[in-house]
mmCIF file of C-alpha atoms in Angstrom:
data_model
loop_
_atom_site.group_PDB
_atom_site.id
_atom_site.type_symbol
_atom_site.label_atom_id
_atom_site.label_comp_id
_atom_site.label_asym_id
_atom_site.label_seq_id
_atom_site.Cartn_x
_atom_site.Cartn_y
_atom_site.Cartn_z
ATOM 1 C CA MET A 1 117.407 69.509 176.259
ATOM 2 C CA SER A 2 120.664 70.554 174.601
ATOM 3 C CA ARG A 3 122.588 69.974 177.852
ATOM 4 C CA MET A 4 120.966 66.572 178.271
ATOM 5 C CA LEU A 5 121.969 65.652 174.729
ATOM 6 C CA GLY A 6 125.524 66.754 175.493
ATOM 7 C CA TYR A 7 125.610 64.584 178.615
ATOM 8 C CA CYS A 8 124.396 61.563 176.638
ATOM 9 C CA LEU A 9 126.966 62.109 173.895
ATOM 10 C CA THR A 10 129.719 62.485 176.490
ATOM 11 C CA LEU A 11 128.705 59.429 178.525
ATOM 12 C CA GLY A 12 127.609 57.302 175.585
ATOM 13 C CA THR A 13 126.042 54.651 177.813
ATOM 14 C CA THR A 14 122.786 52.784 177.443
ATOM 15 C CA ASP A 15 121.614 54.192 180.772
ATOM 16 C CA ALA A 16 122.317 57.751 179.639
ATOM 17 C CA TRP A 17 120.296 57.285 176.441
ATOM 18 C CA ALA A 18 117.455 55.656 178.377
ATOM 19 C CA ALA A 19 117.378 58.702 180.662
ATOM 20 C CA PHE A 20 117.435 60.953 177.589
ATOM 21 C CA SER A 21 114.342 59.184 176.315
ATOM 22 C CA LEU A 22 112.537 59.845 179.604
ATOM 23 C CA VAL A 23 113.509 63.525 179.618
ATOM 24 C CA VAL A 24 112.502 63.941 175.970
ATOM 25 C CA SER A 25 109.098 62.436 176.770
ATOM 26 C CA ALA A 26 108.622 64.880 179.630
ATOM 27 C CA ARG A 27 110.032 68.039 178.038
ATOM 28 C CA LEU A 28 109.139 67.903 174.328
ATOM 29 C CA SER A 29 105.747 67.838 172.682
ATOM 30 C CA GLU A 30 104.745 64.898 170.533
ATOM 31 C CA ALA A 31 105.260 66.992 167.389
ATOM 32 C CA GLU A 32 108.780 67.907 168.543
ATOM 33 C CA ARG A 33 109.602 64.254 169.292
ATOM 34 C CA VAL A 34 108.281 63.218 165.862
ATOM 35 C CA ALA A 35 110.446 65.879 164.197
ATOM 36 C CA LEU A 36 113.488 64.783 166.206
ATOM 37 C CA ALA A 37 112.938 61.110 165.360
ATOM 38 C CA TYR A 38 112.461 61.955 161.680
ATOM 39 C CA ALA A 39 115.601 64.064 161.560
ATOM 40 C CA VAL A 40 117.712 61.400 163.245
ATOM 41 C CA LEU A 41 116.344 58.493 161.202
ATOM 42 C CA SER A 42 116.771 60.514 157.998
ATOM 43 C CA SER A 43 120.442 61.029 158.821
ATOM 44 C CA LEU A 44 121.090 57.260 158.817
ATOM 45 C CA GLU A 45 121.622 54.881 155.927
ATOM 46 C CA HIS A 46 118.343 53.166 155.013
ATOM 47 C CA ASP A 47 119.294 49.777 156.515
ATOM 48 C CA HIS A 48 120.381 51.351 159.808
ATOM 49 C CA ALA A 49 117.300 53.580 159.956
ATOM 50 C CA GLU A 50 115.000 50.609 159.357
ATOM 51 C CA ALA A 51 116.764 48.448 161.956
ATOM 52 C CA THR A 52 116.724 51.278 164.494
ATOM 53 C CA ALA A 53 113.026 51.983 163.994
ATOM 54 C CA ALA A 54 112.193 48.264 164.179
ATOM 55 C CA THR A 55 114.117 47.956 167.446
ATOM 56 C CA ALA A 56 112.456 51.030 168.928
ATOM 57 C CA LEU A 57 109.039 49.674 167.963
ATOM 58 C CA ARG A 58 109.967 46.250 169.372
ATOM 59 C CA SER A 59 109.564 44.532 166.042
ATOM 60 C CA ALA A 60 110.020 40.762 166.131
ATOM 61 C CA GLY A 61 111.174 40.381 162.530
ATOM 62 C CA SER A 62 110.354 37.318 160.489
ATOM 63 C CA PRO A 63 109.262 34.215 162.385
ATOM 64 C CA LEU A 64 111.923 31.564 162.797
ATOM 65 C CA PRO A 65 111.368 28.050 161.440
ATOM 66 C CA PRO A 66 109.625 25.867 164.035
ATOM 67 C CA PHE A 67 111.941 23.725 166.146
ATOM 68 C CA LEU A 68 109.622 20.828 166.894
ATOM 69 C CA GLY A 69 105.895 21.398 166.799
ATOM 70 C CA GLY A 70 105.419 24.927 165.622
ATOM 71 C CA LEU A 71 102.568 26.252 167.750
ATOM 72 C CA ASP A 72 104.735 27.073 170.777
ATOM 73 C CA ASP A 73 107.293 28.746 168.509
ATOM 74 C CA ALA A 74 104.533 30.694 166.762
ATOM 75 C CA ARG A 75 103.082 31.846 170.083
ATOM 76 C CA PHE A 76 106.521 32.930 171.290
ATOM 77 C CA TRP A 77 107.144 34.903 168.082
ATOM 78 C CA ALA A 78 103.681 36.471 168.341
ATOM 79 C CA SER A 79 104.430 37.624 171.895
ATOM 80 C CA LEU A 80 107.362 39.647 170.489
ATOM 81 C CA ALA A 81 105.771 40.873 167.260
ATOM 82 C CA SER A 82 104.455 44.356 166.653
ATOM 83 C CA ARG A 83 100.778 44.911 165.833
ATOM 84 C CA SER A 84 101.528 45.444 162.143
ATOM 85 C CA GLU A 85 103.597 42.242 162.011
ATOM 86 C CA LEU A 86 100.815 40.266 163.674
ATOM 87 C CA LYS A 87 98.250 41.560 161.193
ATOM 88 C CA ALA A 88 100.469 40.960 158.158
ATOM 89 C CA TYR A 89 101.438 37.403 159.089
ATOM 90 C CA ALA A 90 97.912 36.504 160.220
ATOM 91 C CA LEU A 91 96.445 37.596 156.891
ATOM 92 C CA ALA A 92 99.194 35.976 154.829
ATOM 93 C CA SER A 93 98.854 32.730 156.797
ATOM 94 C CA PHE A 94 95.080 32.717 156.407
ATOM 95 C CA GLU A 95 95.341 33.355 152.662
ATOM 96 C CA ALA A 96 97.842 30.494 152.289
ATOM 97 C CA MET A 97 95.471 27.979 153.925
ATOM 98 C CA SER A 98 93.308 25.608 151.945
ATOM 99 C CA LEU A 99 89.595 26.470 151.832
ATOM 100 C CA LYS A 100 88.920 23.630 154.271
ATOM 101 C CA ASP A 101 91.493 24.980 156.749
ATOM 102 C CA GLN A 102 90.175 28.532 156.323
ATOM 103 C CA ALA A 103 86.664 27.335 157.190
ATOM 104 C CA ALA A 104 87.970 25.448 160.243
ATOM 105 C CA PHE A 105 89.923 28.526 161.342
ATOM 106 C CA LEU A 106 86.856 30.755 161.001
ATOM 107 C CA ARG A 107 84.822 28.265 163.065
ATOM 108 C CA HIS A 108 87.546 28.286 165.723
ATOM 109 C CA ILE A 109 87.594 32.089 165.859
ATOM 110 C CA SER A 110 83.775 32.207 166.059
ATOM 111 C CA GLU A 111 83.809 29.750 168.956
ATOM 112 C CA MET A 112 86.400 31.882 170.759
ATOM 113 C CA GLU A 113 84.217 34.997 170.360
ATOM 114 C CA ILE A 114 81.176 33.175 171.754
ATOM 115 C CA ALA A 115 83.196 31.862 174.710
ATOM 116 C CA ALA A 116 84.483 35.345 175.509
#
């Protein structure tokens, strides 16, 4: 692993780091990978650590304002969002709805469950 790290640092390419990730997955235990990720993220400034972790987890970030209609933009954002982002925005959106819209949404979800 130390030689592989040296190769990646020497090459410094995206391909080298992608290969490093594959080798790490094959050679280190999950606990070792967690410790390595923690050590590296802890060495960064908070903003860089957060951005790096979000990128690694394929976080979508905040939804963009809708261009025209909204639903297509929302579906596109949702296709990029992490599970925790989906849950957070779904709950916040539901809570921001009027009682009438909440009831309509719950009916819609119930109909989807029955159809499935």
